[in-house]
Every structure is written in structure tokens, then in C-alpha cells.
């Protein structure tokens, strides 16, 4: 199937051609023709399948006729997160390059004034997160009675984030006669119920769920003990990586994203962070810095990274083994795109064995080990901490020097670690690795300093014992005040 067989307008076709797209993806080929006929669409597809174009291209064709009126947008796209909303806005700029459309973005964390001005001017396309949209509506600054097309994107994620009541409300506020394009990666019962209530005789388009990994990705596992050792191993892996351009590093928990990010920066790497507790400006800044190449490492959680289109990543590191095997497929799918080669390396501790088994059973093959397998892993050394206590290793430049090139990072503990392996163990408090958690350095990227995660969106498996997770209140010097002192 070719793009010019789908029924798209000439303006849209030339924009697609200018982008170099050769042929429609399966979701585009199946969804675009019925969408152009005005049918409702139920698209079961996830990010990376080309679903944004599947709803954007027919919308552009529809918008070629008619004009928007003040405060009455013509089409509405609901996205669960601000990043996704901003990403869809970028897609409109790309695909709508030959159209003169007013696109308004209505997301939290951005000043009301500019958004209001755009809506007052008359928006052809309104891209919004549910909270900010309803906020505007309730203030009387927006009318939803002119909506011709409603897009609900990433519906299952809306469910995870508690937005379903908001979505139901929006569906009742837009005209009954609008066209609805509804996308979800999965169809839990609450989502099925929603589609039954609000879609009219939809065309169901399904794209297979990801369970296979691209052959262009070289996958490997590296056995390691605990978080401190993993940080050391990760640094060695980055330094010794071949054809390294940039890397996304996944952690299971928000808290560990922040810790690892600071640790990498402390060791001289150019790194950004992306997790759910960062404010909007900081998240956008991190993402842009990574996309522009200002930083070459992006440490993130699954939830913060889900759905984001970050092209051209040479390496993915799973600092933690994902506890849901499908997340493994999504994570490593961020490299090796469009036929390019990529590398995905997962750091594995003995506690992760069952998750590794689940991953291998999902992808239907064994992943090779670099260095010893879990079963051959020598007992833990009092390594990185002892080493780090002594002032750390040499600071690298941007990505770090390529010391240790060619050796297996897990099999051969770094020379520094061997040199310090016999260092007498000390109490774990005040390790420099832990230090940034409580250091009096300004908070990077608006991170919160919570001791415990506020919600459990990306809480990983429970930590057995304290391991590296020494609560920072234990790290704080305890000052016992005498009654006299406290009176002073
Ligand atoms: P999406 O699933 O919408 O996030 O799209 C994932 C990526 O695929 C984006 O970078 C798009 O630019 C790209 N893309 C979408 N459709 C096509 C196509 N037909 N051919 C090549 N790339 C595409």
C-alpha cells in the first residue's frame, strides 16, 4: 500500500513525502481510509507504530475545509502527559507544514495567558491534557460545542493516571455528532466500557503487541551486585562502548533515577534526568538537551519515558531489570530503529533472576552474558563504596575517557576497585555516592527530595534489606540538643 492510495489530500501527501516516508505503517494503512470517511476508529496500538500520523493526517484533510471561531476549537486531542501533548504539537507542525492552522497546546505547568490568547484567536486544533482542559472549560474560557473530531490517545495510560472520569466528562461535553479516534495500547475492561459508551460503530484496527526485539539490536546482560556496583559497572560500560553516540538509561524507580543522574554527573558524565516528580519545565529541558545532543545520557523511569519519540539512540542501558517483561521490549526498542544498529545492555543482580527468565520467555530467546553469568558471579567485594570513599576515580570528560576499553566490565572489576577491595569496611553512612541525596547542592531539574516515593508509579521490586537504599534520614548527622541549647 502507498500513501497516495489512502485518499489523503495533496497538501498532506507532499508533507509526508518531504519527510521521506516511503509507505504507510500498518496502523496508518488500516486507520486512515475509514477515518477519512468520517468513521470512528478504535486503534489498539502503541507508540512507535506511527499512530500519531494515523490520526493527524486525516484530521489535516478534514481541517482544510472551514475555519475556527473564537473560543471554539474544531478538533481536540487529549493526551495523558504534557510531553506527549507537546510531541503531538510537533507532529502537527511536521505533517501540517503545508497548512496554515492554529494549533493550541493546553497543558499544565505553562502560564494561562498565552494559551488563552491562542484559543481566543480560534484554534483549529487543541491539544490538551485533561486537567488543564477542564480547568479552562470551567472558567468559561473555552467552548467544546464546535468540536468536529475528538482524539483520545493512550487511553490505557489515562486510566493508570486516574483521568477516566475527566475523559467521560469531556465526551459528554463535545457534540454527539463528532468523530472519535480512540487509541490505546491495551484494552482493560474500563477502557472497553468507555469505548462502548462513547464510540459509534467504530472500525477496530489492531497492531500486534511488541513481543519481539529487532535483530538490529545487540542485547547483552551483565551480572552485578547491588546498586553501587551497578553504578561502577555502568560507567565502565559507557566508557568502553563501541560506536557510542548517546544512551538512555532506565531505572525502575524515580528515586533511583535522581540518584543515578547525580552520580553520573558527579563522575563527569553529561547526563539529564526524566522522572515523574520533576516539574514540567525541567522535564522539557532534559528532553530537549538530550534530543539536541547537549547531554549524551538520559536517565529515566518507564513512566516518564513512555510514548516519547526520541530518535537515533545508539545505546540503551537497563540499570534495573524491568519487572514487567514487556517494558524490556519497549525500553530496548528505543535503539536499533529504522534498520540502524543499536546496543541494549541490562545490569542484572541475583535478585533479578526471575525477571530475566520472564524476559527471555517473552522474547523467545536467551540473551548473551557479557562477563560471568549470575551463577558464576564472584561474591561481592566491598568495592565501589570503599573506592568512592577514597575520593572516587578520575573524572571523565563528557562521556568519560575510554579507560577500560576492551575488557569485560563485569568480569573484570576495575583496577581501582581491586586496589581498594581490601579497604576495611566502614559503616555505610556518608558514602559520596549517597551524599548527593542530601547534599546542600541546588536541586537539579526541580527534583523533589522525598525520602519515599509519593506514589508507586515506578516503584520497582521491593528492596531486600537496605542494600544501597539507606534512607537519607539515617545519613543525616544527628544533633542531640540539650535543653539549654534548644532554649538559646
Ligand atoms: P508514533 O508511533 O506516532 O510515535 O511514530 C513513531 C515514529 O515513526 C515517529 O518518529 C514518526 O516520525 C515515524 N513514522 C510515522 N509514520 C511513518 C512512516 N509511514 N514511515 C516512516 N516513519 C514513520
PDB file of C-alpha atoms and ligand atoms in Angstrom, residues 3 21-25 28 46-53 87 94-95 307 309 337, ligand 1:
ATOM      1  CA  UNK A   3       0.332   6.825   0.823  1.00  0.00           C
ATOM      2  CA  UNK A  21       8.158   8.274   4.494  1.00  0.00           C
ATOM      3  CA  UNK A  22       8.116   5.520   1.879  1.00  0.00           C
ATOM      4  CA  UNK A  23       4.927   3.742   2.825  1.00  0.00           C
ATOM      5  CA  UNK A  24       2.236   3.852   5.486  1.00  0.00           C
ATOM      6  CA  UNK A  25       2.736   1.750   8.608  1.00  0.00           C
ATOM      7  CA  UNK A  28      -1.866   4.106   9.095  1.00  0.00           C
ATOM      8  CA  UNK A  46       1.307   1.652  20.985  1.00  0.00           C
ATOM      9  CA  UNK A  47       3.890   4.306  20.394  1.00  0.00           C
ATOM     10  CA  UNK A  48       6.386   3.593  17.659  1.00  0.00           C
ATOM     11  CA  UNK A  49       3.734   2.191  15.327  1.00  0.00           C
ATOM     12  CA  UNK A  50       3.115   5.524  13.574  1.00  0.00           C
ATOM     13  CA  UNK A  51      -0.228   6.057  15.306  1.00  0.00           C
ATOM     14  CA  UNK A  52       0.235   9.829  15.624  1.00  0.00           C
ATOM     15  CA  UNK A  53       0.207  10.193  11.847  1.00  0.00           C
ATOM     16  CA  UNK A  87       5.129  15.844  20.941  1.00  0.00           C
ATOM     17  CA  UNK A  94       5.625  18.425  10.612  1.00  0.00           C
ATOM     18  CA  UNK A  95       2.607  16.881   8.929  1.00  0.00           C
ATOM     19  CA  UNK A 307       5.443   7.275  24.498  1.00  0.00           C
ATOM     20  CA  UNK A 309       9.743   9.578  20.471  1.00  0.00           C
ATOM     21  CA  UNK A 337      15.368   1.872  14.947  1.00  0.00           C
TER      22      UNK A 337
HETATM   23  P1  LIG B   1       4.473   7.329  16.609  1.00  0.00           P
HETATM   24  O1  LIG B   1       4.121   5.894  16.839  1.00  0.00           O
HETATM   25  O2  LIG B   1       3.369   8.103  16.047  1.00  0.00           O
HETATM   26  O3  LIG B   1       5.069   7.946  17.847  1.00  0.00           O
HETATM   27  O4  LIG B   1       5.618   7.355  15.482  1.00  0.00           O
HETATM   28  C1  LIG B   1       6.881   6.809  15.693  1.00  0.00           C
HETATM   29  C2  LIG B   1       7.916   7.335  14.681  1.00  0.00           C
HETATM   30  O5  LIG B   1       7.648   6.798  13.400  1.00  0.00           O
HETATM   31  C3  LIG B   1       7.930   8.845  14.529  1.00  0.00           C
HETATM   32  O6  LIG B   1       9.276   9.262  14.592  1.00  0.00           O
HETATM   33  C4  LIG B   1       7.394   9.100  13.144  1.00  0.00           C
HETATM   34  O7  LIG B   1       8.012  10.223  12.572  1.00  0.00           O
HETATM   35  C5  LIG B   1       7.763   7.830  12.407  1.00  0.00           C
HETATM   36  N1  LIG B   1       6.812   7.462  11.345  1.00  0.00           N
HETATM   37  C6  LIG B   1       5.458   7.535  11.387  1.00  0.00           C
HETATM   38  N2  LIG B   1       4.929   7.070  10.249  1.00  0.00           N
HETATM   39  C7  LIG B   1       5.955   6.688   9.467  1.00  0.00           C
HETATM   40  C8  LIG B   1       6.034   6.109   8.151  1.00  0.00           C
HETATM   41  N3  LIG B   1       4.960   5.829   7.448  1.00  0.00           N
HETATM   42  N4  LIG B   1       7.275   5.847   7.657  1.00  0.00           N
HETATM   43  C9  LIG B   1       8.375   6.124   8.388  1.00  0.00           C
HETATM   44  N5  LIG B   1       8.371   6.654   9.613  1.00  0.00           N
HETATM   45  C10 LIG B   1       7.168   6.934  10.156  1.00  0.00           C
END
